[in-house]
């Protein structure tokens, strides 16, 4: 499935692969890419809802970049109202990725700058190649990250490091990204590693995986996590991190409550019965996602 700047492959193993494809522009984000990505996510969501998708991998075309930021030519013409609209549009689009009920992994091998770093962080997990370089250098343009980067970076690496990297515009190499928790791991073959990871998760009980993602995001997890996990919205519920990015006693208590509710719900599923029976019978389970 090709939409011009975004190519989507639905693999037989239940994994969707979305590729941002503007290699001549280092896959920089512009209005066309955002539109195409939104349409690609529509197709992904349809398969998630149908129960036929187990995971999503997001990558960039070419060898130089995942996504090397936004199209500065488009940004240069922004004014107050149009700038706010663009930011809100990007936030809503990237939130769709974080809100997916299946695990998502971004594969970063090359530059992930500005909106590219924000896109990578919207995925549940990140695998980096050895030459990966992250950065949120918007301050050099007189801006700040506008697609959720201020919130997600703080949630991943802590407030102090987020302020350091965003306020200085400093780049983050692959080894540092792994050390500070920005990426899950650095791999010689990041795409293969991502597929291996999604394949491993895909062997588990689908309904339990979905619930695990909801519980983690609804407790100390992602942007707008508590609201999304409990059926609310990111706008009405700022999530466990809150506006400060700090996990509070109340947010931990909310996370425990959500975890207990989901744990109880899972005890009534076919997958729970199959998983426990298979364990006791010393055989591999045959999960159905129900």
PDB file of C-alpha atoms in Angstrom:
ATOM      1  CA  UNK A   1       0.000   0.000   0.000  1.00  0.00           C
ATOM      2  CA  UNK A   2       1.713   3.193  -1.206  1.00  0.00           C
ATOM      3  CA  UNK A   3       0.456   6.708  -0.510  1.00  0.00           C
ATOM      4  CA  UNK A   4       3.257   8.651  -2.177  1.00  0.00           C
ATOM      5  CA  UNK A   5       5.402   9.538   0.826  1.00  0.00           C
ATOM      6  CA  UNK A   6       4.390   6.630   3.055  1.00  0.00           C
ATOM      7  CA  UNK A   7       4.535   2.936   2.160  1.00  0.00           C
ATOM      8  CA  UNK A   8       2.732   0.329   4.260  1.00  0.00           C
ATOM      9  CA  UNK A   9       3.323  -3.417   4.131  1.00  0.00           C
ATOM     10  CA  UNK A  10       1.078  -5.878   5.936  1.00  0.00           C
ATOM     11  CA  UNK A  11       3.135  -9.005   6.514  1.00  0.00           C
ATOM     12  CA  UNK A  12       1.768 -12.531   6.800  1.00  0.00           C
ATOM     13  CA  UNK A  13       3.086 -12.741  10.369  1.00  0.00           C
ATOM     14  CA  UNK A  14       0.673 -10.014  11.488  1.00  0.00           C
ATOM     15  CA  UNK A  15       3.204  -7.186  11.561  1.00  0.00           C
ATOM     16  CA  UNK A  16       2.612  -3.922   9.710  1.00  0.00           C
ATOM     17  CA  UNK A  17       5.647  -2.028   8.420  1.00  0.00           C
ATOM     18  CA  UNK A  18       5.225   1.694   7.746  1.00  0.00           C
ATOM     19  CA  UNK A  19       8.059   3.386   5.860  1.00  0.00           C
ATOM     20  CA  UNK A  20       8.397   7.167   5.592  1.00  0.00           C
ATOM     21  CA  UNK A  21       9.662   7.487   2.028  1.00  0.00           C
ATOM     22  CA  UNK A  22      11.218  10.830   1.064  1.00  0.00           C
ATOM     23  CA  UNK A  23      14.844   9.688   0.983  1.00  0.00           C
ATOM     24  CA  UNK A  24      15.891  12.575  -1.270  1.00  0.00           C
ATOM     25  CA  UNK A  25      14.790  14.921   1.566  1.00  0.00           C
ATOM     26  CA  UNK A  26      16.047  12.633   4.333  1.00  0.00           C
ATOM     27  CA  UNK A  27      12.390  11.721   4.950  1.00  0.00           C
ATOM     28  CA  UNK A  28      11.648  15.181   6.339  1.00  0.00           C
ATOM     29  CA  UNK A  29       8.091  15.693   7.525  1.00  0.00           C
ATOM     30  CA  UNK A  30       5.832  18.002   5.537  1.00  0.00           C
ATOM     31  CA  UNK A  31       2.067  18.357   5.190  1.00  0.00           C
ATOM     32  CA  UNK A  32       1.924  15.582   2.593  1.00  0.00           C
ATOM     33  CA  UNK A  33       3.789  13.135   4.832  1.00  0.00           C
ATOM     34  CA  UNK A  34       1.485  13.914   7.749  1.00  0.00           C
ATOM     35  CA  UNK A  35      -1.581  13.339   5.563  1.00  0.00           C
ATOM     36  CA  UNK A  36      -0.213  10.083   4.143  1.00  0.00           C
ATOM     37  CA  UNK A  37       0.803   8.824   7.583  1.00  0.00           C
ATOM     38  CA  UNK A  38      -2.686   9.555   8.899  1.00  0.00           C
ATOM     39  CA  UNK A  39      -4.193   7.477   6.079  1.00  0.00           C
ATOM     40  CA  UNK A  40      -1.709   4.666   6.673  1.00  0.00           C
ATOM     41  CA  UNK A  41      -2.702   4.591  10.338  1.00  0.00           C
ATOM     42  CA  UNK A  42      -6.356   4.296   9.283  1.00  0.00           C
ATOM     43  CA  UNK A  43      -5.481   1.051   7.504  1.00  0.00           C
ATOM     44  CA  UNK A  44      -3.451  -0.140  10.485  1.00  0.00           C
ATOM     45  CA  UNK A  45      -6.270   0.642  12.907  1.00  0.00           C
ATOM     46  CA  UNK A  46      -8.755  -1.308  10.778  1.00  0.00           C
ATOM     47  CA  UNK A  47      -6.611  -4.414  11.147  1.00  0.00           C
ATOM     48  CA  UNK A  48      -6.084  -3.814  14.853  1.00  0.00           C
ATOM     49  CA  UNK A  49      -9.853  -3.595  15.314  1.00  0.00           C
ATOM     50  CA  UNK A  50     -10.302  -6.781  13.279  1.00  0.00           C
ATOM     51  CA  UNK A  51      -7.779  -8.599  15.486  1.00  0.00           C
ATOM     52  CA  UNK A  52      -5.484  -9.484  12.578  1.00  0.00           C
ATOM     53  CA  UNK A  53      -2.526  -7.252  13.502  1.00  0.00           C
ATOM     54  CA  UNK A  54       0.062  -8.127  16.161  1.00  0.00           C
ATOM     55  CA  UNK A  55       2.482  -5.205  15.892  1.00  0.00           C
ATOM     56  CA  UNK A  56       3.746  -2.165  14.003  1.00  0.00           C
ATOM     57  CA  UNK A  57       7.259  -1.317  12.852  1.00  0.00           C
ATOM     58  CA  UNK A  58       7.994   2.247  11.724  1.00  0.00           C
ATOM     59  CA  UNK A  59      11.105   3.119   9.735  1.00  0.00           C
ATOM     60  CA  UNK A  60      12.540   5.588   7.232  1.00  0.00           C
ATOM     61  CA  UNK A  61      13.615   4.909   3.650  1.00  0.00           C
ATOM     62  CA  UNK A  62      17.283   5.058   2.729  1.00  0.00           C
ATOM     63  CA  UNK A  63      20.438   4.697   4.773  1.00  0.00           C
ATOM     64  CA  UNK A  64      20.959   8.253   6.027  1.00  0.00           C
ATOM     65  CA  UNK A  65      17.893   9.061   8.094  1.00  0.00           C
ATOM     66  CA  UNK A  66      14.852   7.797   9.924  1.00  0.00           C
ATOM     67  CA  UNK A  67      13.265  11.240   9.668  1.00  0.00           C
ATOM     68  CA  UNK A  68      15.567  14.266   9.662  1.00  0.00           C
ATOM     69  CA  UNK A  69      13.094  16.769  11.062  1.00  0.00           C
ATOM     70  CA  UNK A  70      10.431  18.921   9.476  1.00  0.00           C
ATOM     71  CA  UNK A  71      10.350  20.742   6.163  1.00  0.00           C
ATOM     72  CA  UNK A  72      11.806  24.118   7.171  1.00  0.00           C
ATOM     73  CA  UNK A  73      10.412  25.716   4.038  1.00  0.00           C
ATOM     74  CA  UNK A  74       6.899  25.015   5.300  1.00  0.00           C
ATOM     75  CA  UNK A  75       7.700  26.061   8.856  1.00  0.00           C
ATOM     76  CA  UNK A  76       9.126  29.421   7.843  1.00  0.00           C
ATOM     77  CA  UNK A  77       5.725  30.743   6.798  1.00  0.00           C
ATOM     78  CA  UNK A  78       3.942  29.943  10.059  1.00  0.00           C
ATOM     79  CA  UNK A  79       2.247  32.565  12.203  1.00  0.00           C
ATOM     80  CA  UNK A  80       0.695  32.266  15.672  1.00  0.00           C
ATOM     81  CA  UNK A  81      -2.610  30.624  14.734  1.00  0.00           C
ATOM     82  CA  UNK A  82      -1.245  28.431  11.946  1.00  0.00           C
ATOM     83  CA  UNK A  83       1.660  27.352  14.137  1.00  0.00           C
ATOM     84  CA  UNK A  84      -0.645  26.242  16.911  1.00  0.00           C
ATOM     85  CA  UNK A  85      -2.830  24.351  14.444  1.00  0.00           C
ATOM     86  CA  UNK A  86       0.183  22.547  12.965  1.00  0.00           C
ATOM     87  CA  UNK A  87       1.425  21.560  16.414  1.00  0.00           C
ATOM     88  CA  UNK A  88      -2.001  20.254  17.451  1.00  0.00           C
ATOM     89  CA  UNK A  89      -2.299  18.298  14.205  1.00  0.00           C
ATOM     90  CA  UNK A  90       1.073  16.640  14.687  1.00  0.00           C
ATOM     91  CA  UNK A  91       0.348  15.869  18.329  1.00  0.00           C
ATOM     92  CA  UNK A  92      -2.959  14.199  17.460  1.00  0.00           C
ATOM     93  CA  UNK A  93      -1.359  12.174  14.670  1.00  0.00           C
ATOM     94  CA  UNK A  94       1.537  10.920  16.790  1.00  0.00           C
ATOM     95  CA  UNK A  95      -0.865  10.163  19.647  1.00  0.00           C
ATOM     96  CA  UNK A  96      -2.637   7.729  17.314  1.00  0.00           C
ATOM     97  CA  UNK A  97       0.567   5.679  17.235  1.00  0.00           C
ATOM     98  CA  UNK A  98       0.989   5.697  21.001  1.00  0.00           C
ATOM     99  CA  UNK A  99      -2.690   4.794  21.442  1.00  0.00           C
ATOM    100  CA  UNK A 100      -2.455   1.662  19.274  1.00  0.00           C
ATOM    101  CA  UNK A 101      -3.510  -1.466  21.134  1.00  0.00           C
ATOM    102  CA  UNK A 102      -0.656  -3.433  19.548  1.00  0.00           C
ATOM    103  CA  UNK A 103       3.047  -2.883  20.291  1.00  0.00           C
ATOM    104  CA  UNK A 104       4.910  -0.462  18.041  1.00  0.00           C
ATOM    105  CA  UNK A 105       8.654  -0.202  17.416  1.00  0.00           C
ATOM    106  CA  UNK A 106      10.510   2.544  15.583  1.00  0.00           C
ATOM    107  CA  UNK A 107      13.722   1.565  13.808  1.00  0.00           C
ATOM    108  CA  UNK A 108      16.200   4.443  13.837  1.00  0.00           C
ATOM    109  CA  UNK A 109      19.322   4.026  11.740  1.00  0.00           C
ATOM    110  CA  UNK A 110      20.646   7.466  10.875  1.00  0.00           C
ATOM    111  CA  UNK A 111      19.206  10.853  11.808  1.00  0.00           C
ATOM    112  CA  UNK A 112      16.052  11.221  13.911  1.00  0.00           C
ATOM    113  CA  UNK A 113      15.881  14.958  14.420  1.00  0.00           C
ATOM    114  CA  UNK A 114      13.101  17.306  15.479  1.00  0.00           C
ATOM    115  CA  UNK A 115       9.806  15.831  14.342  1.00  0.00           C
ATOM    116  CA  UNK A 116      11.666  12.630  13.488  1.00  0.00           C
ATOM    117  CA  UNK A 117      12.755  12.148  17.099  1.00  0.00           C
ATOM    118  CA  UNK A 118       9.200  12.953  18.175  1.00  0.00           C
ATOM    119  CA  UNK A 119       7.829  10.344  15.767  1.00  0.00           C
ATOM    120  CA  UNK A 120      10.263   7.726  17.053  1.00  0.00           C
ATOM    121  CA  UNK A 121       9.285   8.496  20.651  1.00  0.00           C
ATOM    122  CA  UNK A 122       5.574   8.074  19.834  1.00  0.00           C
ATOM    123  CA  UNK A 123       6.217   4.355  19.346  1.00  0.00           C
ATOM    124  CA  UNK A 124       6.132   2.125  22.409  1.00  0.00           C
ATOM    125  CA  UNK A 125       9.716   0.950  21.814  1.00  0.00           C
ATOM    126  CA  UNK A 126      12.769   2.043  19.850  1.00  0.00           C
ATOM    127  CA  UNK A 127      15.622   0.042  18.319  1.00  0.00           C
ATOM    128  CA  UNK A 128      18.616   2.049  17.107  1.00  0.00           C
ATOM    129  CA  UNK A 129      21.352   1.275  14.643  1.00  0.00           C
ATOM    130  CA  UNK A 130      24.933   2.012  15.584  1.00  0.00           C
ATOM    131  CA  UNK A 131      24.957   5.223  13.514  1.00  0.00           C
ATOM    132  CA  UNK A 132      21.667   6.553  14.879  1.00  0.00           C
ATOM    133  CA  UNK A 133      21.616  10.187  15.980  1.00  0.00           C
ATOM    134  CA  UNK A 134      18.743  11.761  17.892  1.00  0.00           C
ATOM    135  CA  UNK A 135      18.107  15.427  18.534  1.00  0.00           C
ATOM    136  CA  UNK A 136      15.452  18.036  19.220  1.00  0.00           C
ATOM    137  CA  UNK A 137      17.240  21.149  17.925  1.00  0.00           C
ATOM    138  CA  UNK A 138      14.154  23.356  17.447  1.00  0.00           C
ATOM    139  CA  UNK A 139      15.602  26.063  19.715  1.00  0.00           C
ATOM    140  CA  UNK A 140      18.097  26.850  16.955  1.00  0.00           C
ATOM    141  CA  UNK A 141      15.081  27.923  14.864  1.00  0.00           C
ATOM    142  CA  UNK A 142      13.510  29.913  17.685  1.00  0.00           C
ATOM    143  CA  UNK A 143      11.004  27.125  18.407  1.00  0.00           C
ATOM    144  CA  UNK A 144      10.431  24.207  20.750  1.00  0.00           C
ATOM    145  CA  UNK A 145       9.391  20.660  19.847  1.00  0.00           C
ATOM    146  CA  UNK A 146       5.739  20.821  18.856  1.00  0.00           C
ATOM    147  CA  UNK A 147       4.652  17.244  18.182  1.00  0.00           C
ATOM    148  CA  UNK A 148       4.765  16.002  21.772  1.00  0.00           C
ATOM    149  CA  UNK A 149       8.539  15.988  22.161  1.00  0.00           C
ATOM    150  CA  UNK A 150       8.692  18.089  25.326  1.00  0.00           C
ATOM    151  CA  UNK A 151       6.423  15.618  27.088  1.00  0.00           C
ATOM    152  CA  UNK A 152       7.660  12.310  25.701  1.00  0.00           C
ATOM    153  CA  UNK A 153      11.364  13.016  26.136  1.00  0.00           C
ATOM    154  CA  UNK A 154      10.781  13.970  29.778  1.00  0.00           C
ATOM    155  CA  UNK A 155       8.744  10.795  30.300  1.00  0.00           C
ATOM    156  CA  UNK A 156      11.517   8.651  28.803  1.00  0.00           C
ATOM    157  CA  UNK A 157      14.702  10.202  30.198  1.00  0.00           C
ATOM    158  CA  UNK A 158      13.539  12.501  33.022  1.00  0.00           C
ATOM    159  CA  UNK A 159      13.002  16.237  33.262  1.00  0.00           C
ATOM    160  CA  UNK A 160      16.602  17.264  33.845  1.00  0.00           C
ATOM    161  CA  UNK A 161      17.954  15.465  30.797  1.00  0.00           C
ATOM    162  CA  UNK A 162      14.994  16.585  28.684  1.00  0.00           C
ATOM    163  CA  UNK A 163      15.677  20.219  29.565  1.00  0.00           C
ATOM    164  CA  UNK A 164      19.372  19.752  28.812  1.00  0.00           C
ATOM    165  CA  UNK A 165      18.853  18.221  25.381  1.00  0.00           C
ATOM    166  CA  UNK A 166      15.938  20.403  24.279  1.00  0.00           C
ATOM    167  CA  UNK A 167      17.304  23.703  25.601  1.00  0.00           C
ATOM    168  CA  UNK A 168      20.779  23.096  24.175  1.00  0.00           C
ATOM    169  CA  UNK A 169      19.666  21.416  20.966  1.00  0.00           C
ATOM    170  CA  UNK A 170      22.429  18.852  21.519  1.00  0.00           C
ATOM    171  CA  UNK A 171      22.526  15.655  19.481  1.00  0.00           C
ATOM    172  CA  UNK A 172      22.382  12.233  21.159  1.00  0.00           C
ATOM    173  CA  UNK A 173      24.402   9.363  19.713  1.00  0.00           C
ATOM    174  CA  UNK A 174      23.206   5.768  19.763  1.00  0.00           C
ATOM    175  CA  UNK A 175      25.261   4.662  22.752  1.00  0.00           C
ATOM    176  CA  UNK A 176      24.095   7.608  24.838  1.00  0.00           C
ATOM    177  CA  UNK A 177      20.490   7.062  23.760  1.00  0.00           C
ATOM    178  CA  UNK A 178      20.688   3.496  25.039  1.00  0.00           C
ATOM    179  CA  UNK A 179      22.365   4.535  28.294  1.00  0.00           C
ATOM    180  CA  UNK A 180      19.733   7.155  29.176  1.00  0.00           C
ATOM    181  CA  UNK A 181      16.775   4.983  28.178  1.00  0.00           C
ATOM    182  CA  UNK A 182      15.762   6.792  25.011  1.00  0.00           C
ATOM    183  CA  UNK A 183      16.059   3.530  23.047  1.00  0.00           C
ATOM    184  CA  UNK A 184      15.553  -0.059  24.146  1.00  0.00           C
ATOM    185  CA  UNK A 185      18.791  -1.199  22.597  1.00  0.00           C
ATOM    186  CA  UNK A 186      21.370  -0.595  19.861  1.00  0.00           C
ATOM    187  CA  UNK A 187      21.688  -3.355  17.273  1.00  0.00           C
ATOM    188  CA  UNK A 188      23.887  -4.055  14.269  1.00  0.00           C
ATOM    189  CA  UNK A 189      20.712  -4.971  12.357  1.00  0.00           C
ATOM    190  CA  UNK A 190      18.038  -2.773  13.968  1.00  0.00           C
ATOM    191  CA  UNK A 191      15.275  -3.746  11.546  1.00  0.00           C
ATOM    192  CA  UNK A 192      15.879  -7.443  12.097  1.00  0.00           C
ATOM    193  CA  UNK A 193      16.028  -6.873  15.838  1.00  0.00           C
ATOM    194  CA  UNK A 194      12.721  -4.990  15.769  1.00  0.00           C
ATOM    195  CA  UNK A 195      11.006  -7.768  13.823  1.00  0.00           C
ATOM    196  CA  UNK A 196      12.450 -10.327  16.224  1.00  0.00           C
ATOM    197  CA  UNK A 197      11.114  -8.351  19.189  1.00  0.00           C
ATOM    198  CA  UNK A 198       7.645  -7.970  17.676  1.00  0.00           C
ATOM    199  CA  UNK A 199       7.649 -11.653  16.759  1.00  0.00           C
ATOM    200  CA  UNK A 200       8.476 -12.610  20.334  1.00  0.00           C
ATOM    201  CA  UNK A 201       5.684 -10.410  21.696  1.00  0.00           C
ATOM    202  CA  UNK A 202       3.343 -11.729  19.005  1.00  0.00           C
ATOM    203  CA  UNK A 203       3.619 -15.249  20.428  1.00  0.00           C
ATOM    204  CA  UNK A 204       2.060 -14.122  23.696  1.00  0.00           C
ATOM    205  CA  UNK A 205      -1.648 -13.833  24.487  1.00  0.00           C
ATOM    206  CA  UNK A 206      -2.881 -10.867  22.403  1.00  0.00           C
ATOM    207  CA  UNK A 207      -5.461  -9.704  24.925  1.00  0.00           C
ATOM    208  CA  UNK A 208      -2.849  -9.778  27.697  1.00  0.00           C
ATOM    209  CA  UNK A 209      -0.375  -7.796  25.579  1.00  0.00           C
ATOM    210  CA  UNK A 210      -3.021  -5.151  24.895  1.00  0.00           C
ATOM    211  CA  UNK A 211      -3.831  -4.936  28.586  1.00  0.00           C
ATOM    212  CA  UNK A 212      -0.159  -4.681  29.534  1.00  0.00           C
ATOM    213  CA  UNK A 213       0.276  -1.717  27.198  1.00  0.00           C
ATOM    214  CA  UNK A 214      -2.838  -0.051  28.642  1.00  0.00           C
ATOM    215  CA  UNK A 215      -1.726  -0.605  32.227  1.00  0.00           C
ATOM    216  CA  UNK A 216       1.800   0.694  31.678  1.00  0.00           C
ATOM    217  CA  UNK A 217       0.644   3.742  29.734  1.00  0.00           C
ATOM    218  CA  UNK A 218      -2.183   4.395  32.180  1.00  0.00           C
ATOM    219  CA  UNK A 219       0.122   4.307  35.177  1.00  0.00           C
ATOM    220  CA  UNK A 220       3.586   5.778  34.787  1.00  0.00           C
ATOM    221  CA  UNK A 221       3.563   5.579  31.010  1.00  0.00           C
ATOM    222  CA  UNK A 222       2.934   7.777  28.015  1.00  0.00           C
ATOM    223  CA  UNK A 223       1.553  11.146  27.053  1.00  0.00           C
ATOM    224  CA  UNK A 224      -2.141  11.339  27.902  1.00  0.00           C
ATOM    225  CA  UNK A 225      -1.844   7.751  29.009  1.00  0.00           C
ATOM    226  CA  UNK A 226      -4.272   7.546  31.902  1.00  0.00           C
ATOM    227  CA  UNK A 227      -7.099   9.113  29.985  1.00  0.00           C
ATOM    228  CA  UNK A 228      -6.574   7.004  26.899  1.00  0.00           C
ATOM    229  CA  UNK A 229      -6.207   3.778  28.855  1.00  0.00           C
ATOM    230  CA  UNK A 230      -9.314   4.372  30.946  1.00  0.00           C
ATOM    231  CA  UNK A 231     -11.388   5.455  27.973  1.00  0.00           C
ATOM    232  CA  UNK A 232     -10.832   9.201  28.341  1.00  0.00           C
ATOM    233  CA  UNK A 233      -8.842  11.626  26.205  1.00  0.00           C
ATOM    234  CA  UNK A 234      -5.345  13.019  26.305  1.00  0.00           C
ATOM    235  CA  UNK A 235      -6.741  16.533  26.584  1.00  0.00           C
ATOM    236  CA  UNK A 236      -8.847  15.776  29.668  1.00  0.00           C
ATOM    237  CA  UNK A 237      -6.299  13.511  31.346  1.00  0.00           C
ATOM    238  CA  UNK A 238      -2.670  14.562  31.169  1.00  0.00           C
ATOM    239  CA  UNK A 239      -1.610  11.065  32.168  1.00  0.00           C
ATOM    240  CA  UNK A 240       0.571   9.783  34.945  1.00  0.00           C
ATOM    241  CA  UNK A 241       3.384  12.182  34.263  1.00  0.00           C
ATOM    242  CA  UNK A 242       1.113  15.215  34.427  1.00  0.00           C
ATOM    243  CA  UNK A 243       2.237  18.600  33.202  1.00  0.00           C
ATOM    244  CA  UNK A 244       5.445  18.321  35.211  1.00  0.00           C
ATOM    245  CA  UNK A 245       6.550  14.977  33.813  1.00  0.00           C
ATOM    246  CA  UNK A 246       6.879  13.650  37.384  1.00  0.00           C
ATOM    247  CA  UNK A 247       5.194  10.462  38.583  1.00  0.00           C
ATOM    248  CA  UNK A 248       3.080  11.369  41.639  1.00  0.00           C
ATOM    249  CA  UNK A 249       1.639   9.309  44.486  1.00  0.00           C
ATOM    250  CA  UNK A 250      -1.840   9.802  43.011  1.00  0.00           C
ATOM    251  CA  UNK A 251      -0.704   8.666  39.571  1.00  0.00           C
ATOM    252  CA  UNK A 252       0.843   5.518  41.050  1.00  0.00           C
ATOM    253  CA  UNK A 253      -2.403   4.790  42.896  1.00  0.00           C
ATOM    254  CA  UNK A 254      -4.367   5.303  39.681  1.00  0.00           C
ATOM    255  CA  UNK A 255      -1.970   2.956  37.914  1.00  0.00           C
ATOM    256  CA  UNK A 256      -2.453   0.278  40.570  1.00  0.00           C
ATOM    257  CA  UNK A 257      -6.245   0.585  40.245  1.00  0.00           C
ATOM    258  CA  UNK A 258      -6.079   0.225  36.465  1.00  0.00           C
ATOM    259  CA  UNK A 259      -3.691  -2.720  36.768  1.00  0.00           C
ATOM    260  CA  UNK A 260      -6.033  -4.511  39.189  1.00  0.00           C
ATOM    261  CA  UNK A 261      -9.064  -3.919  36.956  1.00  0.00           C
ATOM    262  CA  UNK A 262      -7.275  -5.228  33.869  1.00  0.00           C
ATOM    263  CA  UNK A 263      -5.858  -8.195  35.811  1.00  0.00           C
ATOM    264  CA  UNK A 264      -9.379  -9.150  36.847  1.00  0.00           C
ATOM    265  CA  UNK A 265     -10.735  -8.765  33.318  1.00  0.00           C
ATOM    266  CA  UNK A 266      -8.022 -11.035  31.945  1.00  0.00           C
ATOM    267  CA  UNK A 267      -9.002 -13.763  34.396  1.00  0.00           C
ATOM    268  CA  UNK A 268     -12.262 -14.055  32.469  1.00  0.00           C
ATOM    269  CA  UNK A 269     -10.683 -14.499  29.027  1.00  0.00           C
ATOM    270  CA  UNK A 270     -10.241 -17.611  26.901  1.00  0.00           C
ATOM    271  CA  UNK A 271      -6.528 -16.796  26.568  1.00  0.00           C
ATOM    272  CA  UNK A 272      -6.122 -16.943  30.364  1.00  0.00           C
ATOM    273  CA  UNK A 273      -7.788 -20.347  30.514  1.00  0.00           C
ATOM    274  CA  UNK A 274      -5.683 -21.594  27.587  1.00  0.00           C
ATOM    275  CA  UNK A 275      -2.439 -20.189  28.981  1.00  0.00           C
ATOM    276  CA  UNK A 276      -2.829 -21.709  32.427  1.00  0.00           C
ATOM    277  CA  UNK A 277      -4.110 -25.033  31.073  1.00  0.00           C
ATOM    278  CA  UNK A 278      -1.231 -25.271  28.585  1.00  0.00           C
ATOM    279  CA  UNK A 279       1.275 -24.548  31.363  1.00  0.00           C
ATOM    280  CA  UNK A 280      -0.150 -27.274  33.581  1.00  0.00           C
ATOM    281  CA  UNK A 281      -0.272 -29.715  30.658  1.00  0.00           C
ATOM    282  CA  UNK A 282       3.299 -28.816  29.676  1.00  0.00           C
ATOM    283  CA  UNK A 283       2.442 -27.790  26.097  1.00  0.00           C
ATOM    284  CA  UNK A 284       2.564 -24.620  24.022  1.00  0.00           C
ATOM    285  CA  UNK A 285      -0.575 -22.480  24.283  1.00  0.00           C
ATOM    286  CA  UNK A 286      -2.794 -21.759  21.305  1.00  0.00           C
ATOM    287  CA  UNK A 287      -3.957 -18.220  21.982  1.00  0.00           C
ATOM    288  CA  UNK A 288      -6.977 -16.839  20.122  1.00  0.00           C
ATOM    289  CA  UNK A 289      -6.988 -13.231  21.313  1.00  0.00           C
ATOM    290  CA  UNK A 290     -10.296 -13.699  23.139  1.00  0.00           C
TER     291      UNK A 290
END
